[in-house]
PDB file of N, CA and C in Angstrom:
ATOM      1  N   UNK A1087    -243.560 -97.303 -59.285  1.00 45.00           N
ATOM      2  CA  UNK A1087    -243.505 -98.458 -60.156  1.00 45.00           C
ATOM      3  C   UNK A1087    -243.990 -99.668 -59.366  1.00 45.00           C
ATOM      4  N   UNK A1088    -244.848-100.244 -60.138  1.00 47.00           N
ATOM      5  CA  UNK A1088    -245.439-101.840 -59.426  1.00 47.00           C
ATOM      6  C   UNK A1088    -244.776-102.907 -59.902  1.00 47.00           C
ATOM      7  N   UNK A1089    -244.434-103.703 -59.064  1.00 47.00           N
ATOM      8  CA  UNK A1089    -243.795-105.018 -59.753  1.00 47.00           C
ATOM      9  C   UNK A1089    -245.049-105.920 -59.457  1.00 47.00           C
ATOM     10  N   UNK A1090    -244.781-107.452 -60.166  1.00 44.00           N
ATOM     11  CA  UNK A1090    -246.039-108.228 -59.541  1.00 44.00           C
ATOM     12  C   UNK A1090    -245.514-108.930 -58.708  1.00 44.00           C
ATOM     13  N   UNK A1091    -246.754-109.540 -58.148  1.00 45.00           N
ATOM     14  CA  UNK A1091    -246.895-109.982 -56.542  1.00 45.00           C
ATOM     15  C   UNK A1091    -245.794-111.401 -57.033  1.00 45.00           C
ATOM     16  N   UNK A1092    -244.830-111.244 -55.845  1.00 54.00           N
ATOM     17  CA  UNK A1092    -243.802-112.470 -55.569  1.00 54.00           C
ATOM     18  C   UNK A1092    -244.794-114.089 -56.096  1.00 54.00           C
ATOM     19  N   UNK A1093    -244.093-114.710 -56.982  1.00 69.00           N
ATOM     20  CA  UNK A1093    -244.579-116.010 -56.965  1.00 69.00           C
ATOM     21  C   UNK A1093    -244.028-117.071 -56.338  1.00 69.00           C
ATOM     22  N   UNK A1094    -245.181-117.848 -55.673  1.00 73.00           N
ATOM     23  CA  UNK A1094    -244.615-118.802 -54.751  1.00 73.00           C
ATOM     24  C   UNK A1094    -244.435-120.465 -54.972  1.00 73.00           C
ATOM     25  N   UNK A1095    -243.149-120.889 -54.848  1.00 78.00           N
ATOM     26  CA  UNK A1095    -243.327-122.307 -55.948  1.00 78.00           C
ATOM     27  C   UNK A1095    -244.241-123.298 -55.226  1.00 78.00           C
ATOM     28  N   UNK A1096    -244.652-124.298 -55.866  1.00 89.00           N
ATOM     29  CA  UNK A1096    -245.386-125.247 -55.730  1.00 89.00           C
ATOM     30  C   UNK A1096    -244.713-126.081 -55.711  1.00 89.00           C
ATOM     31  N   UNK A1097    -244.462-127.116 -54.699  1.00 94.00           N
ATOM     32  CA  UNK A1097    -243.542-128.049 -54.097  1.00 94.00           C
ATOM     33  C   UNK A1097    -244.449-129.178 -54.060  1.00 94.00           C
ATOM     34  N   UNK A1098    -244.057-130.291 -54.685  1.00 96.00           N
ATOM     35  CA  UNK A1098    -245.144-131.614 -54.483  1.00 96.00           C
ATOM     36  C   UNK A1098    -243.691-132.912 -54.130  1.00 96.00           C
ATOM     37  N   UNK A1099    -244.002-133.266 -53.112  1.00 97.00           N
ATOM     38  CA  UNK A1099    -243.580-134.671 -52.415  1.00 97.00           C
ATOM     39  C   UNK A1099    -244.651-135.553 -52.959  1.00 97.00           C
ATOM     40  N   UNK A1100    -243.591-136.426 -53.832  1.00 97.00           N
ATOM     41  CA  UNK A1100    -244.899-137.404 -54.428  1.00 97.00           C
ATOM     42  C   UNK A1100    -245.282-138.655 -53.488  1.00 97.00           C
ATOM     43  N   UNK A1101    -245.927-139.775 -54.010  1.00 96.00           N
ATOM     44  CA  UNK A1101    -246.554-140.745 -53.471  1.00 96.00           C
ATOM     45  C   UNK A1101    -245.062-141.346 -53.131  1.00 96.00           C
ATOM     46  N   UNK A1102    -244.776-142.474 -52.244  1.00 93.00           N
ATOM     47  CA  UNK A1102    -243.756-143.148 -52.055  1.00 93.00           C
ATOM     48  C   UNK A1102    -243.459-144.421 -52.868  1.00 93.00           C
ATOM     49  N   UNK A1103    -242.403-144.299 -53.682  1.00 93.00           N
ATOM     50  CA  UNK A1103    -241.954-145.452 -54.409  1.00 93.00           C
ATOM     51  C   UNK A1103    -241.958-146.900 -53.602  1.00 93.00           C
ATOM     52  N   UNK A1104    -241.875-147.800 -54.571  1.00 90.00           N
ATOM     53  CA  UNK A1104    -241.705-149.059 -53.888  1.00 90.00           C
ATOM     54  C   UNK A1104    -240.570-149.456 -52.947  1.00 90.00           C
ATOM     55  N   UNK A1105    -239.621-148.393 -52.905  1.00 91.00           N
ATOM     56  CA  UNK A1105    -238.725-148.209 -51.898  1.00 91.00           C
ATOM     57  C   UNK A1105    -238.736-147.531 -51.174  1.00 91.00           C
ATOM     58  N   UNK A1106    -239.898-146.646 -50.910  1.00 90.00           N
ATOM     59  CA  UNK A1106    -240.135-145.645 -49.848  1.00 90.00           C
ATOM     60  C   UNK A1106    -240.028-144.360 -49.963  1.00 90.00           C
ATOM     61  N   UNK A1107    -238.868-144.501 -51.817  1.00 95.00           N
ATOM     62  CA  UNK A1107    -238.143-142.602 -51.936  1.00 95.00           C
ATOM     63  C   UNK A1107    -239.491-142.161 -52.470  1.00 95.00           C
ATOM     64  N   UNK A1108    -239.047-140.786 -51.998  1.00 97.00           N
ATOM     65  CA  UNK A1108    -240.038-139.810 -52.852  1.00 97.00           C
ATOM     66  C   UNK A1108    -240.023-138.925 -53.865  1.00 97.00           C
ATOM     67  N   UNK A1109    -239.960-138.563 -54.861  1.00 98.00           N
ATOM     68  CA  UNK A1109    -239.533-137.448 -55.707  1.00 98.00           C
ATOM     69  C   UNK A1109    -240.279-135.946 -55.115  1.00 98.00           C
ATOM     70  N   UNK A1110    -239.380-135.209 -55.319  1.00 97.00           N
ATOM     71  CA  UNK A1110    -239.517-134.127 -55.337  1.00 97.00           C
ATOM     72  C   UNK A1110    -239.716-132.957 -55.930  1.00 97.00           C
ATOM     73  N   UNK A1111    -240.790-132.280 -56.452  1.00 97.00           N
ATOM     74  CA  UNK A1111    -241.019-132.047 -57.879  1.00 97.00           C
ATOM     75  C   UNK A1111    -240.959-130.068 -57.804  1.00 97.00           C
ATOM     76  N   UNK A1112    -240.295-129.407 -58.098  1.00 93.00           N
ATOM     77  CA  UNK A1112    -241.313-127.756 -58.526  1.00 93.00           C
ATOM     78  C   UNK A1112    -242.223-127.717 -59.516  1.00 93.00           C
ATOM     79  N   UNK A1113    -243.052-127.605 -59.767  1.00 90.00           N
ATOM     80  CA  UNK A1113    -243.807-127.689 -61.465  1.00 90.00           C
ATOM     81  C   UNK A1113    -243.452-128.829 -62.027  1.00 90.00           C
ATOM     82  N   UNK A1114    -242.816-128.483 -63.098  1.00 92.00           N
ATOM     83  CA  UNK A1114    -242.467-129.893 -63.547  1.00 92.00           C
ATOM     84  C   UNK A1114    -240.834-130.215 -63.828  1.00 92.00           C
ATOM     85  N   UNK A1115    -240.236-129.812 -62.740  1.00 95.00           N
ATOM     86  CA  UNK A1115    -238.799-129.596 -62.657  1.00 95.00           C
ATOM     87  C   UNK A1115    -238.461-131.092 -61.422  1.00 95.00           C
ATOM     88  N   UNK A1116    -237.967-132.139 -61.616  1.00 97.00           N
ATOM     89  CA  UNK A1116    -237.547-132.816 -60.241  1.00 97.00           C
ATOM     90  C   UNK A1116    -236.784-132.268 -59.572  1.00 97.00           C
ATOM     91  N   UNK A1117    -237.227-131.827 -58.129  1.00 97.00           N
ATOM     92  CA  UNK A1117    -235.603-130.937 -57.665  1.00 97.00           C
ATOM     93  C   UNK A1117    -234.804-132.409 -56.940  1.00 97.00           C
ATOM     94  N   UNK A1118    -235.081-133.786 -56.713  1.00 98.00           N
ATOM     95  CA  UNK A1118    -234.113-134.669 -56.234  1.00 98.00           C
ATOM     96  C   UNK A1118    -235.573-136.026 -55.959  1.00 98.00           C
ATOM     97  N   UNK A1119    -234.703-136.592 -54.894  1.00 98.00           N
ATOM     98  CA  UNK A1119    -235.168-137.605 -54.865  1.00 98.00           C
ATOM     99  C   UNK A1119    -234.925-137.837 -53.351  1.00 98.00           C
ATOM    100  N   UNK A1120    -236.050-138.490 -52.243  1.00 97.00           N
ATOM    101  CA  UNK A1120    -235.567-138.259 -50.903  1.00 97.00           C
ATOM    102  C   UNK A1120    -236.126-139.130 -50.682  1.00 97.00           C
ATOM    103  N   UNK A1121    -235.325-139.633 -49.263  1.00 95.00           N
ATOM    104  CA  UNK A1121    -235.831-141.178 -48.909  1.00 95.00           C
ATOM    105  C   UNK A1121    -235.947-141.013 -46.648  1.00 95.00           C
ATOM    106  N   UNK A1122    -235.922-139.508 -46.645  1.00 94.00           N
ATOM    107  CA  UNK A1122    -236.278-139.106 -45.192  1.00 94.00           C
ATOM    108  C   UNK A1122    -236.606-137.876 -45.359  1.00 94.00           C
ATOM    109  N   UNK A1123    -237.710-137.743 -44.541  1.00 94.00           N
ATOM    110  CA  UNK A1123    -237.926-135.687 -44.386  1.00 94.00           C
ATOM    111  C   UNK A1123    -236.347-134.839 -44.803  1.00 94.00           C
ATOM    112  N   UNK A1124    -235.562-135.452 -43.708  1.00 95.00           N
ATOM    113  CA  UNK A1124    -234.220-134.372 -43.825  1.00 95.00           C
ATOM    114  C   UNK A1124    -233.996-134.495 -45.344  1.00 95.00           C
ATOM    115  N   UNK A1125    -233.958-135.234 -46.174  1.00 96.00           N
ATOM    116  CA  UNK A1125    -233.406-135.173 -47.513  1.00 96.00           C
ATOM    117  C   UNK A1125    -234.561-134.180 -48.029  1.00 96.00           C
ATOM    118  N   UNK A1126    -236.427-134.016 -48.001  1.00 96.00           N
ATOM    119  CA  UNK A1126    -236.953-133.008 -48.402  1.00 96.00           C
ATOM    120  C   UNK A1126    -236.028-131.731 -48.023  1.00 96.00           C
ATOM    121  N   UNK A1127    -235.899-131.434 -46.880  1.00 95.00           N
ATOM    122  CA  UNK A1127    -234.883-130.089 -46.138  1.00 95.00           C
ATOM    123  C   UNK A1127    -233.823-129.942 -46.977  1.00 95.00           C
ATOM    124  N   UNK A1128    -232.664-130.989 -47.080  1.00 96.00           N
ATOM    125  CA  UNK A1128    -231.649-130.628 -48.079  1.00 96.00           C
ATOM    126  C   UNK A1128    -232.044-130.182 -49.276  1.00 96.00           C
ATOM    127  N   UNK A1129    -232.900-131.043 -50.296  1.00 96.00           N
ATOM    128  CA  UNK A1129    -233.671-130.587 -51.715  1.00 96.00           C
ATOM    129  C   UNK A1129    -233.636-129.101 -51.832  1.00 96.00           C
ATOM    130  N   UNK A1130    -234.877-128.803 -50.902  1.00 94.00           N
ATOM    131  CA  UNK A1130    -235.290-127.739 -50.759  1.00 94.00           C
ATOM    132  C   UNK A1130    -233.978-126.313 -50.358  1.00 94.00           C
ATOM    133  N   UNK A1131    -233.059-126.916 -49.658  1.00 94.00           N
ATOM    134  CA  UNK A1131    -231.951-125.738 -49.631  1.00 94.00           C
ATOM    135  C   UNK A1131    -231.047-125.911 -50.716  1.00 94.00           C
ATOM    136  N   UNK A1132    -231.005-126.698 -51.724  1.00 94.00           N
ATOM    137  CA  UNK A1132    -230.492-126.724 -52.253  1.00 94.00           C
ATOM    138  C   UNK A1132    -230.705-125.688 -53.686  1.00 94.00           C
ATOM    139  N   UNK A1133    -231.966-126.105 -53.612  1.00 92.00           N
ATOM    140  CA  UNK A1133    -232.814-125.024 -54.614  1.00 92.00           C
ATOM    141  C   UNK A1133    -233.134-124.045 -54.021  1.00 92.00           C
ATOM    142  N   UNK A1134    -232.163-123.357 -52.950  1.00 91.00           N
ATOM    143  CA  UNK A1134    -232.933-122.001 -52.523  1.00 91.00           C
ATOM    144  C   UNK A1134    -234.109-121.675 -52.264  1.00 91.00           C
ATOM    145  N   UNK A1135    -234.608-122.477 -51.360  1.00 88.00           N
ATOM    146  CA  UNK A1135    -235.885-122.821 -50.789  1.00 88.00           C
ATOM    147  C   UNK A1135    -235.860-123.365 -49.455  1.00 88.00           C
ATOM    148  N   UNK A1136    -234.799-122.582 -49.242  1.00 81.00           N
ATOM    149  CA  UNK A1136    -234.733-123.730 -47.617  1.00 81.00           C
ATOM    150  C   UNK A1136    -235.463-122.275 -46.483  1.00 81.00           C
ATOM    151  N   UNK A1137    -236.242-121.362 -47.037  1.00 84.00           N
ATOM    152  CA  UNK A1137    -237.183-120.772 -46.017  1.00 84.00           C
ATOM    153  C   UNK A1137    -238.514-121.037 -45.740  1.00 84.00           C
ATOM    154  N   UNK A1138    -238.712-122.182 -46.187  1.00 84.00           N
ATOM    155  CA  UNK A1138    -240.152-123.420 -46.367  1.00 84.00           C
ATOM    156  C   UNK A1138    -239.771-124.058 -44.985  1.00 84.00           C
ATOM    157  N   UNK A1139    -240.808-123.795 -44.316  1.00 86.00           N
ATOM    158  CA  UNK A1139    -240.482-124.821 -43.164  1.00 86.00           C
ATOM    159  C   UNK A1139    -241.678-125.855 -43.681  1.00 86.00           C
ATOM    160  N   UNK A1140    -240.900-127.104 -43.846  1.00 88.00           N
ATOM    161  CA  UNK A1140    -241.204-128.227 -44.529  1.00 88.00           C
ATOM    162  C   UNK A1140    -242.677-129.218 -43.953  1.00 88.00           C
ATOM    163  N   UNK A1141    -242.331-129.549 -42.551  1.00 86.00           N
ATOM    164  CA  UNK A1141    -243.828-130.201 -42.142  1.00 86.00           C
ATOM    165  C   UNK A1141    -244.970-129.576 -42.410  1.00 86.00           C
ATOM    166  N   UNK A1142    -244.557-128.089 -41.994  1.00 87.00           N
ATOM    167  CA  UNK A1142    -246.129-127.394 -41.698  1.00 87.00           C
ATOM    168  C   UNK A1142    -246.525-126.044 -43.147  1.00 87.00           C
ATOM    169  N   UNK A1143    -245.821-126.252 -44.133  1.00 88.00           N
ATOM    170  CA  UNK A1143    -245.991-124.794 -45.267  1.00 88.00           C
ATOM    171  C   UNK A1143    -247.140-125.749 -46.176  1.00 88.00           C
ATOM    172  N   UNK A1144    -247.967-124.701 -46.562  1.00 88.00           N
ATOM    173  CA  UNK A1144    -249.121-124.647 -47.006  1.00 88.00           C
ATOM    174  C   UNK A1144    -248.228-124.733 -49.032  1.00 88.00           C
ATOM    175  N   UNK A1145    -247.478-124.372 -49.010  1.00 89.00           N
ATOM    176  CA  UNK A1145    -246.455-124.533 -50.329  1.00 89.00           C
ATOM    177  C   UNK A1145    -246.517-125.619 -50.770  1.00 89.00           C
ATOM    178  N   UNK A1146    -246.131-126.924 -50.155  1.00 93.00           N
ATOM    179  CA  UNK A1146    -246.103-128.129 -50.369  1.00 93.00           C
ATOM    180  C   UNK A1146    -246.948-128.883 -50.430  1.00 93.00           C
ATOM    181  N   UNK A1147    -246.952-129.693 -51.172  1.00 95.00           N
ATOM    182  CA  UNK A1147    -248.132-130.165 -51.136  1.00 95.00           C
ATOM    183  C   UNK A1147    -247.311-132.279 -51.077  1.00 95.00           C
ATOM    184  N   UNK A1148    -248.433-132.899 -49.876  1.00 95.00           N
ATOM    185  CA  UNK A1148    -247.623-134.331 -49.734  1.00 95.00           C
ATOM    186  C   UNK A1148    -248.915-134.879 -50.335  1.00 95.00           C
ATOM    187  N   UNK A1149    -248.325-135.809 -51.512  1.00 96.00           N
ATOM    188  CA  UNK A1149    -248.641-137.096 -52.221  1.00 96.00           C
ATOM    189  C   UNK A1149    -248.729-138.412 -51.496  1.00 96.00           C
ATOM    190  N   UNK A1150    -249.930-139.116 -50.971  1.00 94.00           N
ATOM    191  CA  UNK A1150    -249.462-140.266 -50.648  1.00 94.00           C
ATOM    192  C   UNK A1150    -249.068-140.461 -49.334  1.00 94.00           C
ATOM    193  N   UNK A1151    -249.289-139.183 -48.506  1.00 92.00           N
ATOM    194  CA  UNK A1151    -249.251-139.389 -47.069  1.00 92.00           C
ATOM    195  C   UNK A1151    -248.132-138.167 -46.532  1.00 92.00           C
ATOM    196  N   UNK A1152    -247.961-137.614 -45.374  1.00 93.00           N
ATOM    197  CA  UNK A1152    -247.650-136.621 -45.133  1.00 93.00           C
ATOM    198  C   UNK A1152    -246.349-136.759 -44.428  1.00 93.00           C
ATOM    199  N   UNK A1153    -245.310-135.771 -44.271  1.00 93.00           N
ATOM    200  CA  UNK A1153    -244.131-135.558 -43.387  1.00 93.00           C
ATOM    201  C   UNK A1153    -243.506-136.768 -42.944  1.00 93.00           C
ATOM    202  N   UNK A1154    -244.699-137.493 -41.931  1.00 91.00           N
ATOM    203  CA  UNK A1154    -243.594-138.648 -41.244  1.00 91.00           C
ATOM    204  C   UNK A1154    -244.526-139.808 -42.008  1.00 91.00           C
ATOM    205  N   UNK A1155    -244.647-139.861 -43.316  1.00 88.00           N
ATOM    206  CA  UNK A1155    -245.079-141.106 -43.957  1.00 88.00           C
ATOM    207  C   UNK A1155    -243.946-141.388 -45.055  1.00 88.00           C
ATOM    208  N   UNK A1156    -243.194-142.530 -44.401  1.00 89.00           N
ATOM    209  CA  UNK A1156    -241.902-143.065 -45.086  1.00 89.00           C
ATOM    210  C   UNK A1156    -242.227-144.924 -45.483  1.00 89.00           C
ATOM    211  N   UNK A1157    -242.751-145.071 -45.928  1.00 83.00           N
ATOM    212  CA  UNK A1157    -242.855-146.243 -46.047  1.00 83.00           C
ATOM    213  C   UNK A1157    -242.018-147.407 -46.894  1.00 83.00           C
ATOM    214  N   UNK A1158    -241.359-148.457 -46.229  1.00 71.00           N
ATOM    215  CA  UNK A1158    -240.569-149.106 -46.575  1.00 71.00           C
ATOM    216  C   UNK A1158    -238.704-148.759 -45.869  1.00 71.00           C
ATOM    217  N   UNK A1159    -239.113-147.471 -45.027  1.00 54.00           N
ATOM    218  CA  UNK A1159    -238.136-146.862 -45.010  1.00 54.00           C
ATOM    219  C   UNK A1159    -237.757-147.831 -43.451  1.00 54.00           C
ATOM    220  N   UNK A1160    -239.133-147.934 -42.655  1.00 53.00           N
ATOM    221  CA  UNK A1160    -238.950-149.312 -41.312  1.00 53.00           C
ATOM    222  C   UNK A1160    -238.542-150.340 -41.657  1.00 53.00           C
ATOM    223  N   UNK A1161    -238.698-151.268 -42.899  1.00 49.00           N
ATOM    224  CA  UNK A1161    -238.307-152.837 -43.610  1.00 49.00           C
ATOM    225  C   UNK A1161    -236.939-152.191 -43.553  1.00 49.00           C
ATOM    226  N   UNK A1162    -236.344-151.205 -44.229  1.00 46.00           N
ATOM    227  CA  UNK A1162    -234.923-151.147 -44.693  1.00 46.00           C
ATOM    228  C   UNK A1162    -234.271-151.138 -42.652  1.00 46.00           C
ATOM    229  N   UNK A1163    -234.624-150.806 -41.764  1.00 48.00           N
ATOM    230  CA  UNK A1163    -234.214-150.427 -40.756  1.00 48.00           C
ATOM    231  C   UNK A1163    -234.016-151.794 -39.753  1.00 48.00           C
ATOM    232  N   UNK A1164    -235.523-152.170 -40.098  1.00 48.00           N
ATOM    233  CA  UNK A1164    -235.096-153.574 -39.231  1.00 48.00           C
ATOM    234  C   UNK A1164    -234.250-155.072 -39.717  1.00 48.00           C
ATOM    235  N   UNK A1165    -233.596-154.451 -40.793  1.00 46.00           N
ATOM    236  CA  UNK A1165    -232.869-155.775 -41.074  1.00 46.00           C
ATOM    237  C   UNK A1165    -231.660-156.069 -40.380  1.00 46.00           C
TER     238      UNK A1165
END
């Protein structure tokens, strides 16, 4: 018996809000909302997906700049 080939989700980190968060999308499901890589990591284990290693999987796809592009996230830091 053949089953079909495992499907693999499509993970999109969108562009960064005017506050820096990012949404986090499967298809067209939001899985959260993250405002540091580690919060992508939590998302992602949360939805049973935490075997994505997050900087470097070809799965994901980054909107708007990649892994360590947090913007607004330095303004919130240096106050």
């Amino acid at each position: 018996m053949t089953y079909p080939p495992p499907e693999f989700p499509h993970i999109v980190v969108h562009t960064p809000a005017l506050d820096g968060s990012r949404r986090v999308t499967e298809g067209d499901v939001t899985l959260g909302i993250a405002s540091h890589l580690d919060d992508v990591v939590e998302i992602l284990r949360m939805a049973d997906l935490d075997r994505i290693e997050v900087e470097e999987s070809d799965l994901i796809e980054w909107q708007g700049g990649g892994p360590d592009e947090w913007p607004g996230l330095t303004d919130v830091e240096g106050m």
